[in-house]
Each structure stands twice: as structure tokens, then as C-alpha cells.
Coordinates of N, CA and C in Angstrom, one line a residue:
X895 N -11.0 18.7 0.2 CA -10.0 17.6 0.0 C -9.2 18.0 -1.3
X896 N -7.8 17.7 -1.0 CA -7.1 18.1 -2.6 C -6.9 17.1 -3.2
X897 N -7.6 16.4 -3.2 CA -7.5 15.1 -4.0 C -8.6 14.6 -4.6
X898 N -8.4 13.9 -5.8 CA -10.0 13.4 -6.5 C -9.8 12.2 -7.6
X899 N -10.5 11.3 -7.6 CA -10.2 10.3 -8.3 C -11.5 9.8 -8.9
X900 N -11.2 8.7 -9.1 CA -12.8 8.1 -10.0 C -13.0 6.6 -8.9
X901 N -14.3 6.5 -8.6 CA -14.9 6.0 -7.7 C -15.9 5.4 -8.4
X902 N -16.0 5.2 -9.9 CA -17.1 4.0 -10.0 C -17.5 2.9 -9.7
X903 N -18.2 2.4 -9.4 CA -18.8 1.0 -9.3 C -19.0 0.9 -7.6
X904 N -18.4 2.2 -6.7 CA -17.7 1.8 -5.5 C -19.3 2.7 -4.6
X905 N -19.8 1.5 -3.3 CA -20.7 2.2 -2.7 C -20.3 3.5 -1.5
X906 N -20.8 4.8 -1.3 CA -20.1 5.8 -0.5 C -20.9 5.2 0.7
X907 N -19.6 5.6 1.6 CA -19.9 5.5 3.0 C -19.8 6.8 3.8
X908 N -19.3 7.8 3.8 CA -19.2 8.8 3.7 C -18.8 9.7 3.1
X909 N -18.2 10.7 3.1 CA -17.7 12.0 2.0 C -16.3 11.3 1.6
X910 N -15.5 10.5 2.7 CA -14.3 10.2 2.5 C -14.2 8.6 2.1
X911 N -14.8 7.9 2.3 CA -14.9 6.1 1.4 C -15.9 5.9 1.5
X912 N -15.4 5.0 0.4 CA -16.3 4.3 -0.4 C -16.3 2.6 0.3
X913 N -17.1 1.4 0.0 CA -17.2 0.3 -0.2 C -17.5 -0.4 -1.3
X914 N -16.9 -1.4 -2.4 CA -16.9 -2.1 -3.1 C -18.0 -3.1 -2.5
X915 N -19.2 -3.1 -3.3 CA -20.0 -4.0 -2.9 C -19.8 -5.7 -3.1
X916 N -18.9 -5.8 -4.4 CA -18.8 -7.0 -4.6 C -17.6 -8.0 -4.2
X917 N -16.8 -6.8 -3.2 CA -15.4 -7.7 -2.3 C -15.5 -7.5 -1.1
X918 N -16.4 -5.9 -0.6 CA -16.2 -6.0 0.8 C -14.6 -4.6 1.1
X919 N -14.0 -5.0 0.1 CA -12.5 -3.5 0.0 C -13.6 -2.1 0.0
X920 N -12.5 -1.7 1.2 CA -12.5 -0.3 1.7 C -11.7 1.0 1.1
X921 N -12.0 1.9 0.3 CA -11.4 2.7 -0.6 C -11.4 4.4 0.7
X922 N -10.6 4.8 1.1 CA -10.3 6.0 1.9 C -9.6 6.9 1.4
X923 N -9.7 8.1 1.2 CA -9.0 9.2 1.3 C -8.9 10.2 2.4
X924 N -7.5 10.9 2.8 CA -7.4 11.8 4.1 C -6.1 13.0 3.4
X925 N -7.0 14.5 4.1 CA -5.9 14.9 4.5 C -5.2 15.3 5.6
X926 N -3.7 15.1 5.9 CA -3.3 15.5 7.0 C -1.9 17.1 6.7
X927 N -3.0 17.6 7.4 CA -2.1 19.2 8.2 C -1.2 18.7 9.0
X928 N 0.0 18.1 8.6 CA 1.0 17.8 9.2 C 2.1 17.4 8.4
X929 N 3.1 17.8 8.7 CA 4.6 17.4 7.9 C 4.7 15.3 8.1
X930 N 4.6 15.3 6.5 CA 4.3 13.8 6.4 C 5.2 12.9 7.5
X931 N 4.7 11.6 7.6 CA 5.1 10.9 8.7 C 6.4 9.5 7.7
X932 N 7.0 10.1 7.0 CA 8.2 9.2 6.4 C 9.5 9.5 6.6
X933 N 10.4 8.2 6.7 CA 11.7 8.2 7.0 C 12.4 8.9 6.5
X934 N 12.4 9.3 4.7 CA 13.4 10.0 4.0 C 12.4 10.3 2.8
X935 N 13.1 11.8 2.1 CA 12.8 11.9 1.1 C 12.6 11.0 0.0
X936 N 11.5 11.1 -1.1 CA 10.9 10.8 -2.1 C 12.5 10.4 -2.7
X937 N 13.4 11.1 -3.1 CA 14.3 11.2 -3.9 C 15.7 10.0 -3.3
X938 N 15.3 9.7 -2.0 CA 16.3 8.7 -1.4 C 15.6 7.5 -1.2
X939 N 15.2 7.0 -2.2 CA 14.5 5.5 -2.3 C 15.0 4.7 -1.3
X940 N 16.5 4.4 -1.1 CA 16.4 3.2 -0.2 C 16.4 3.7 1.1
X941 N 16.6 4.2 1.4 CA 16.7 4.7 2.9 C 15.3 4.6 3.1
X942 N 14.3 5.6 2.3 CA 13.2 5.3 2.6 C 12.4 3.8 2.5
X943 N 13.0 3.0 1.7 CA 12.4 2.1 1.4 C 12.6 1.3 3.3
X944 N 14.1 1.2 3.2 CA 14.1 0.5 4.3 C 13.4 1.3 5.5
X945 N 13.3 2.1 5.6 CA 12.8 2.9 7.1 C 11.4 2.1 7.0
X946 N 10.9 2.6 5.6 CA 9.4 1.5 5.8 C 9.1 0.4 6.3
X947 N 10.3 -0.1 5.6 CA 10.1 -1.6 5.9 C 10.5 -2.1 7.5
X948 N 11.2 -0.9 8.2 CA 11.3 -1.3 9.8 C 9.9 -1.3 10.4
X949 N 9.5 -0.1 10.0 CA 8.3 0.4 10.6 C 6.6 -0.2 10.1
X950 N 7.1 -1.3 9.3 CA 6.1 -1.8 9.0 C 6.2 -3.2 9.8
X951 N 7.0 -3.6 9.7 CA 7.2 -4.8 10.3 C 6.9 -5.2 11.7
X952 N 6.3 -3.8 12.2 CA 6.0 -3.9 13.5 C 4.8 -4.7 14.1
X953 N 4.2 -4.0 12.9 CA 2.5 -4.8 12.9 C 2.0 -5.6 11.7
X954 N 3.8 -5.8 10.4 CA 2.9 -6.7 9.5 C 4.4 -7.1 8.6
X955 N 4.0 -6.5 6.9 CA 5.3 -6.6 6.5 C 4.6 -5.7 4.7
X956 N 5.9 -5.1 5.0 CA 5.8 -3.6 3.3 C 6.3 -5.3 2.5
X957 N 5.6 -4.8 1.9 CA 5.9 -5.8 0.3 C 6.3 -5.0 -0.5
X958 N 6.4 -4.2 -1.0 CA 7.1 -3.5 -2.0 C 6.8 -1.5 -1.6
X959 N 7.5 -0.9 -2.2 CA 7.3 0.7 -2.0 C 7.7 1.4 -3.6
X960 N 7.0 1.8 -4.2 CA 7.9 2.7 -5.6 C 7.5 4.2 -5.5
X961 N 7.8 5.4 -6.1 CA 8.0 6.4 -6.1 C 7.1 6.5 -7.5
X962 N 6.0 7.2 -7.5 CA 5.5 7.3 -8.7 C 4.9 8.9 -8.7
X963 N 4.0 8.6 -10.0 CA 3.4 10.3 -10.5 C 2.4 10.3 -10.3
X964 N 1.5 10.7 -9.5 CA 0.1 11.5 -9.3 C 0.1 13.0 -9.8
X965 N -0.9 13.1 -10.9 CA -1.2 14.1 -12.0 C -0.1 14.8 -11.9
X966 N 1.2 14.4 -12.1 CA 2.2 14.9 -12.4 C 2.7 15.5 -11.0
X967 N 2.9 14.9 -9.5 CA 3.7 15.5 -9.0 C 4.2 13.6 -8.5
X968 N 5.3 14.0 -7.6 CA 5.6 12.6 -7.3 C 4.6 12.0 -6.1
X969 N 4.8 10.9 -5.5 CA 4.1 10.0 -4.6 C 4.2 9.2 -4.2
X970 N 4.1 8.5 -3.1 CA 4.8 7.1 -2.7 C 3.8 6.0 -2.8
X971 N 3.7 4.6 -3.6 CA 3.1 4.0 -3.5 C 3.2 2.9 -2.6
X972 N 2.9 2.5 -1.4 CA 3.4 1.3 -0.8 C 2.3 0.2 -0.9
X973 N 2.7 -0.8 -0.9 CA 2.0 -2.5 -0.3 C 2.2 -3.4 0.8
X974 N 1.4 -2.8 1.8 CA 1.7 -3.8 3.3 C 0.7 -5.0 3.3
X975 N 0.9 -5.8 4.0 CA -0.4 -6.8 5.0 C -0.4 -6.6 6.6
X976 N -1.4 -6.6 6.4 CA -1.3 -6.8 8.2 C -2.4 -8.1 8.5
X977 N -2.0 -8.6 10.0 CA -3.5 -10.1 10.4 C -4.7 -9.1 10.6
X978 N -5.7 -9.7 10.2 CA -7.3 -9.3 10.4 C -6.9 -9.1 12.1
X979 N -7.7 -7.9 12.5 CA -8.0 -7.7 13.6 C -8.9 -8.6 14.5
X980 N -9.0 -9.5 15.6 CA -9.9 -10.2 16.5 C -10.2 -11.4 15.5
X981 N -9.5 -11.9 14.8 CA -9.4 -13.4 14.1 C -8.0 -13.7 14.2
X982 N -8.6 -15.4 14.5 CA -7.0 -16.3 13.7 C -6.6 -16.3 12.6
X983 N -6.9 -16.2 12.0 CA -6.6 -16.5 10.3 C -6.6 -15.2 9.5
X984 N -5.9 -15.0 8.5 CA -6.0 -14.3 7.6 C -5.8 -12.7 7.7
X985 N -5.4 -12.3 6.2 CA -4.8 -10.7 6.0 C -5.3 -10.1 5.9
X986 N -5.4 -8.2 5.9 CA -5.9 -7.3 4.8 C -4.1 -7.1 4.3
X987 N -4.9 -6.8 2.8 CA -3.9 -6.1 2.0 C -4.1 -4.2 1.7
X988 N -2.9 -3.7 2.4 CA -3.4 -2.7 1.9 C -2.4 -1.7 1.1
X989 N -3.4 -0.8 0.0 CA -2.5 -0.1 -1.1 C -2.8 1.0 -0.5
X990 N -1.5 2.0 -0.5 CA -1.5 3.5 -0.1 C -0.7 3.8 -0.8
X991 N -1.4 5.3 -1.4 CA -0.7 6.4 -2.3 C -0.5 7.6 -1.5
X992 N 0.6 8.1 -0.8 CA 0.8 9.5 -0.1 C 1.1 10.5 -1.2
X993 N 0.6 11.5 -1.5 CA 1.1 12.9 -2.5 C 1.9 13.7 -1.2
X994 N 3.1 13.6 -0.9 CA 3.9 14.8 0.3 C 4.2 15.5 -0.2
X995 N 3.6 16.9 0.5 CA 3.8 17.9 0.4 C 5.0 18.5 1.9
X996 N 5.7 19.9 2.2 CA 6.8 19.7 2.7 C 6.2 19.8 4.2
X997 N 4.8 20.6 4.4 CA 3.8 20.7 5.5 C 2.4 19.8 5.4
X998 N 2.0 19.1 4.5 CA 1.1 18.3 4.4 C 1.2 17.6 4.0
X999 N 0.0 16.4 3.6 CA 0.3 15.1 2.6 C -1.3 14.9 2.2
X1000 N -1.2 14.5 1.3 CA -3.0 13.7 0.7 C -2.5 12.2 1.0
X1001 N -3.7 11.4 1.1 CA -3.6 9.8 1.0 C -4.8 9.5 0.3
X1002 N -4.8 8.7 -0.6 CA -6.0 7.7 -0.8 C -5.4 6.2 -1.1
X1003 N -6.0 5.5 -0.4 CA -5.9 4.2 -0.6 C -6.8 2.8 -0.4
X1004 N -6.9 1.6 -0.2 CA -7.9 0.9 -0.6 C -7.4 -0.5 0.3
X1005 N -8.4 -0.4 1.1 CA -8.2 -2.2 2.7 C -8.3 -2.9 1.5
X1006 N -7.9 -4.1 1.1 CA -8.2 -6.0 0.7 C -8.2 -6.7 1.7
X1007 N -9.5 -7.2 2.3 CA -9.5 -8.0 3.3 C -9.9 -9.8 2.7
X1008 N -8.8 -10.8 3.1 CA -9.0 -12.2 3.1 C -10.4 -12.5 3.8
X1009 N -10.9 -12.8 2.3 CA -12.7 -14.0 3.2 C -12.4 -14.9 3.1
X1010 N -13.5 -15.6 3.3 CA -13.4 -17.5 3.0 C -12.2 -18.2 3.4
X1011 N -12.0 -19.2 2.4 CA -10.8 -19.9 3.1 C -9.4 -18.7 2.4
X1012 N -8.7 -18.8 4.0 CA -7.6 -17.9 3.7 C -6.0 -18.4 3.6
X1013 N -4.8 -18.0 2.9 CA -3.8 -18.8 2.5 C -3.9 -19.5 1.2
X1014 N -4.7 -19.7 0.6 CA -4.9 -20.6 -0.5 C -3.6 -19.6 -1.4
X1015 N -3.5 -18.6 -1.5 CA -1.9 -18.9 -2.3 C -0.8 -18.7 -2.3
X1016 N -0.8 -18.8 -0.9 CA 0.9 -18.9 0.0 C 0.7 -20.2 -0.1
X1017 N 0.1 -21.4 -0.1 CA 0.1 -22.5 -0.2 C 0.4 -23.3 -1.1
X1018 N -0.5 -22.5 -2.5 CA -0.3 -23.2 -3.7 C 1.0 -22.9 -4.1
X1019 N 1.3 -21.6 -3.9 CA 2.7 -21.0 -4.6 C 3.6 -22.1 -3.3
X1020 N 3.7 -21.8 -2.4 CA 4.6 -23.1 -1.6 C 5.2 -24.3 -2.4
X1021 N 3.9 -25.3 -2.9 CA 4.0 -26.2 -3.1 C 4.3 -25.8 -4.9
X1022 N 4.2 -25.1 -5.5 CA 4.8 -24.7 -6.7 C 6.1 -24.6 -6.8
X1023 N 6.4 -23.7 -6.2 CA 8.2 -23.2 -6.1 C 9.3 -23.8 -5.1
X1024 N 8.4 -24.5 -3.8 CA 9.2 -24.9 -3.1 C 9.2 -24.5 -1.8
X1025 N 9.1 -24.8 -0.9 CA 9.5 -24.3 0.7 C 10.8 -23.1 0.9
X1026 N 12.0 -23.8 0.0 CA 13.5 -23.4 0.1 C 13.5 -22.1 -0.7
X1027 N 12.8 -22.0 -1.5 CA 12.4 -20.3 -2.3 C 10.8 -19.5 -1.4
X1028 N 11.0 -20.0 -1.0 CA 9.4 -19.1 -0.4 C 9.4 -17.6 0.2
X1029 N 10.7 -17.7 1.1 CA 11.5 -16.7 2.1 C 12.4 -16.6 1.6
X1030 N 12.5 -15.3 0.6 CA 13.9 -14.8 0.6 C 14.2 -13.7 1.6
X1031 N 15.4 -12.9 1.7 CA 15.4 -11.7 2.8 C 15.0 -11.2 1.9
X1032 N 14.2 -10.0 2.5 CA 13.6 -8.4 2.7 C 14.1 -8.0 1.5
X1033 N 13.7 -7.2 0.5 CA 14.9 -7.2 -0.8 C 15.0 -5.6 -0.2
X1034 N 14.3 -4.7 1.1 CA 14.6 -3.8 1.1 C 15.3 -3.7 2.5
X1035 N 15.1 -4.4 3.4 CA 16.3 -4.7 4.5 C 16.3 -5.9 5.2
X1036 N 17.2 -6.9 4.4 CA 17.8 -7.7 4.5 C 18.3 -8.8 5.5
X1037 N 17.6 -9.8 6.5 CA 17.4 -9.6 7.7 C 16.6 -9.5 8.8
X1038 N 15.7 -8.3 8.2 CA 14.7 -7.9 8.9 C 13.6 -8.9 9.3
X1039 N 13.4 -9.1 10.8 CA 12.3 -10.0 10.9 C 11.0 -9.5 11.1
X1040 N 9.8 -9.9 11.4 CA 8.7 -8.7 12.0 C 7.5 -9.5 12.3
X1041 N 6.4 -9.2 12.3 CA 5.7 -10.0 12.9 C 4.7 -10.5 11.9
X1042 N 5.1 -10.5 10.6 CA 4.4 -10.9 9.3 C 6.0 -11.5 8.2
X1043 N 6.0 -12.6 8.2 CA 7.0 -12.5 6.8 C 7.1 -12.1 5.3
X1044 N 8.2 -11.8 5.4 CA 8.2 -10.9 4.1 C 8.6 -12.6 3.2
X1045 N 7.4 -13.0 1.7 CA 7.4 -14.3 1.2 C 7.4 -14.0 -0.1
X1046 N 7.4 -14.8 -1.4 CA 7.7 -14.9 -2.9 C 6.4 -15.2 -3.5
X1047 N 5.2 -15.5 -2.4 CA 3.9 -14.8 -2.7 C 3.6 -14.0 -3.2
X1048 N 3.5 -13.1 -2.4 CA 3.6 -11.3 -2.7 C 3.7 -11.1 -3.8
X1049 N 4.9 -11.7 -4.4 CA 5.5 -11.1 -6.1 C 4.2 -11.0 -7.0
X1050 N 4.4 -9.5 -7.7 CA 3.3 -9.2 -8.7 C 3.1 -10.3 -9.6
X1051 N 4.2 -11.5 -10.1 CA 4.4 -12.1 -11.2 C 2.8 -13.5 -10.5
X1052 N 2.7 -13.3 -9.5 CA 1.8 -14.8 -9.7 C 0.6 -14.0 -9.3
X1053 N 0.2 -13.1 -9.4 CA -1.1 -12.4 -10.0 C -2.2 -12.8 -10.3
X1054 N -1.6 -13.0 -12.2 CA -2.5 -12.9 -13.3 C -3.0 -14.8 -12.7
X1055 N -2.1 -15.3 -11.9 CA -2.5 -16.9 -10.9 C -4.0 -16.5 -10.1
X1056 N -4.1 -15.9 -9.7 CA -4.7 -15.7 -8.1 C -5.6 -14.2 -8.9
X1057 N -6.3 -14.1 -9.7 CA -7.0 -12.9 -10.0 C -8.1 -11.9 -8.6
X1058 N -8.5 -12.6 -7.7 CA -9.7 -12.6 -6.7 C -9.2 -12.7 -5.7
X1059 N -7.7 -12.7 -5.6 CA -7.0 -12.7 -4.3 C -6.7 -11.0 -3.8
X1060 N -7.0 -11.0 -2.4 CA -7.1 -9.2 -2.1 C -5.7 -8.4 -2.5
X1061 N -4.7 -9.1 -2.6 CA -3.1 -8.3 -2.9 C -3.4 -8.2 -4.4
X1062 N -3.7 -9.3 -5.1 CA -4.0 -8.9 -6.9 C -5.3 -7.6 -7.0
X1063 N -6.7 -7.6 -6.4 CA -7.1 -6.6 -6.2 C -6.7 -4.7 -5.9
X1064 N -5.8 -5.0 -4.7 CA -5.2 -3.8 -4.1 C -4.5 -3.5 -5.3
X1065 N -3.5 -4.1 -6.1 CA -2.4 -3.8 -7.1 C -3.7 -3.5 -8.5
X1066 N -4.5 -4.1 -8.6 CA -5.7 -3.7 -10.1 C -6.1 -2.0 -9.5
X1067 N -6.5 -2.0 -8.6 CA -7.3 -1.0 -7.9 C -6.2 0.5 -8.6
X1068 N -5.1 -0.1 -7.8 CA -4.1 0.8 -8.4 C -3.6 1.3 -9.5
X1069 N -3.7 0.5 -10.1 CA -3.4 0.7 -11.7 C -4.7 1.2 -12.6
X1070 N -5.9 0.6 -12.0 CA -6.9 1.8 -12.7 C -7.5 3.3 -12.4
X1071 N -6.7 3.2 -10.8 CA -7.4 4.8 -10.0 C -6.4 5.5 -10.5
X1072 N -5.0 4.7 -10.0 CA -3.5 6.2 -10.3 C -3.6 7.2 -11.6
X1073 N -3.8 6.7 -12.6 CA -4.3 7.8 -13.9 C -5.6 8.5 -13.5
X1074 N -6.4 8.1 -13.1 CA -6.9 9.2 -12.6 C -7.7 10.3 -11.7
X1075 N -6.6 9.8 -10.7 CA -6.3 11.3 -9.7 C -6.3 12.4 -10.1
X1076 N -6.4 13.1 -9.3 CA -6.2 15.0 -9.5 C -5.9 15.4 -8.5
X1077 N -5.1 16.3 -8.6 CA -4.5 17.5 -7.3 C -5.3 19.1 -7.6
X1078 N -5.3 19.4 -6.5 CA -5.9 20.8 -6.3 C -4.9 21.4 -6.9
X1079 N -5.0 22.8 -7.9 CA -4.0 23.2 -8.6 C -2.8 23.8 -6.9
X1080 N -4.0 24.6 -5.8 CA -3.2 25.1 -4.3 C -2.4 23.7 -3.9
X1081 N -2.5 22.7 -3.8 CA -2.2 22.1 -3.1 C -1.1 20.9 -4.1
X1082 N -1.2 21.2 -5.7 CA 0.3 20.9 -6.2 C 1.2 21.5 -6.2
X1083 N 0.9 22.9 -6.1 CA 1.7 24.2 -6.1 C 2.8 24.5 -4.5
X1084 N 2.4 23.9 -3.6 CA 3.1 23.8 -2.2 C 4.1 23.1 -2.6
X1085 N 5.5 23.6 -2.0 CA 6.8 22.9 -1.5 C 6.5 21.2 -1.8
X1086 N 8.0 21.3 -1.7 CA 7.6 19.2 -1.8 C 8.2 19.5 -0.6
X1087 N 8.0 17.8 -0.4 CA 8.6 17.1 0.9 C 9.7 16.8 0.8
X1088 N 10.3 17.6 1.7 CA 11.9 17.6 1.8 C 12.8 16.5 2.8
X1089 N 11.8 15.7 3.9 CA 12.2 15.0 4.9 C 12.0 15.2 6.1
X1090 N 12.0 14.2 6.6 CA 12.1 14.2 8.4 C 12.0 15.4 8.5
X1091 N 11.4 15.7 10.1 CA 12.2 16.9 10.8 C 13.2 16.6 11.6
X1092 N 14.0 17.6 11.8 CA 15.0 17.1 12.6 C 14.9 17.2 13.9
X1093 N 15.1 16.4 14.9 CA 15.2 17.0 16.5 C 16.2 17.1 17.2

């Protein structure tokens, strides 16, 4: 695997995730032998941003995407939800880090699955900010409908509100693994990801 991070506190389920005993979040890493599966180059933020956001919306809704550094090469970070599978109610949140390469890609990222009672802070923030602020459009395509809405939840700023909630998890998770990853020196040394193929 060209990838390596710090896994404390996290129970292994196999060579490739872990489980967090005390939430139930699912931590995975993969690699794929294949020319990554994104809309546009690292270097064309919105294009890519929005192509995500089409293609996310299919089965949920991208909440945010940034372009960051893993042990010094670049990376995409996104934040989707999608509905729990075979339930009415409730989300996972999930955080993915892609390292693309121009023929490969590393992933590691981490499920936040909603327990207990679910919505508690789409609700509270509702009745905080208002119905009329709740749904803004897409800030990355504008418009766009999908089968999850894109809401003023989401925003990182009501967080430090909701500490125990799986999207504030997924976003902590991140901020303490991303420093420290590591790349195989072979597999930082490979081409970047230049984009689509063309057909």
C-alpha cells in the first residue's frame, strides 16, 4: 500500500480498516491501478468542484471539496452524505482523501454513520437561523438538485455546536490523520494527474 497514516485508538478489521470502537466510524484505505475516476485536474478547482458535485448528487450531496497536501504532494479532500442504506432515517458522512497519480490514485478515508436520534442538527440549526437561510444554492453548482440537499448545516462554523455529530467527527478525523500520512517515496515520484481521459 503507498500510503500510511496513524491509526491510534482505531480497532483493525483487516489489513485495510480499521473501526473506531467508541462511534462505530469506519476508517479505509485503497489502492486503485487505474487512471483516477475525476472530472478535471487538481489545478482546475471549479470545474472539478462542480463535476463532483453532479456526480455526487446522484446518490447524496458533496458538501465541500478543497485541494490540499498530503506529505507534500497535492490531494483532493471531499465531504459527501449519503441516506443509511435499508433505513428511513438518517446519514453517513463521509471524508475522502484521493493522492492522484496520472495512472493511479491512493484513498484513505473514514464512514460517519448517524445513531440514535437522527437530524438533531438540521433541526436545531433550522430553528436557529431560520427556514429562509437553511438552503442556499450549491456554492459549487448553483441550481443543482439531487437526491440529498445541499443545507447551511453542513457549514464547518456550527461544529464546535454539534461536537458528536458524524460530519464534525469526519472533519476532526481529518485534521488529525492529514499531517500524518506518508507516501511511498515510488509512488510520490509518479506523474501527477493530469485529467480525464479523453474518448
Amino acid at each position: 500500500m503507498p500510503i500510511s497514516f496513524d491509526t491510534t485508538g482505531l480497532q483493525p478489521i483487516d489489513s485495510n480498516s480499521w473501526r473506531d470502537p467508541g462511534t462505530g466510524d469506519i476508517v479505509t484505505m485503497n489502492y486503485f491501478d487505474l487512471v483516477p475516476d475525476l472530472p478535471a485536474p487538481l489545478d482546475d478547482v471549479d470545474v472539478l468542484r462542480r463535476g463532483l458535485a453532479e456526480r455526487s448528487a446522484e446518490s447524496g450531496c458533496l458538501i465541500e471539496a478543497f485541494v490540499i497536501w498530503v506529505d507534500h504532494e497535492p490531494a483532493l479532500l471531499r465531504m459527501e452524505k449519503f441516506p443509511l442504506p435499508n433505513q428511513q432515517h438518517g446519514l453517513a458522512f463521509v471524508a475522502s482523501i484521493i493522492v492522484p497519480k496520472d495512472r493511479c490514485s491512493a484513498v484513505f478515508q473514514i464512514l460517519c454513520p448517524e445513531t440514535g436520534t437522527t437530524g438533531v442538527r438540521e433541526a436545531v440549526l433550522m430553528t436557529q437561523i431560520g427556514y429562509e437561510n437553511m438552503f442556499p444554492p450549491h456554492p459549487y453548482a448553483p441550481g443543482l438538485s439531487g437526491r440529498l440537499p445541499y443545507h447551511a448545516a453542513d457549514e464547518i462554523r456550527w461544529d464546535d455546536q454539534f461536537p458528536d455529530h458524524p460530519l464534525t467527527r469526519a472533519r476532526r478525523w481529518v485534521t488529525r490523520t492529514v499531517p500524518t500520512a506518508r507516501l511511498a517515496p515510488g509512488f510520490a515520484a509518479l506523474p501527477p494527474f493530469a485529467g480525464p481521459l479523453r474518448t
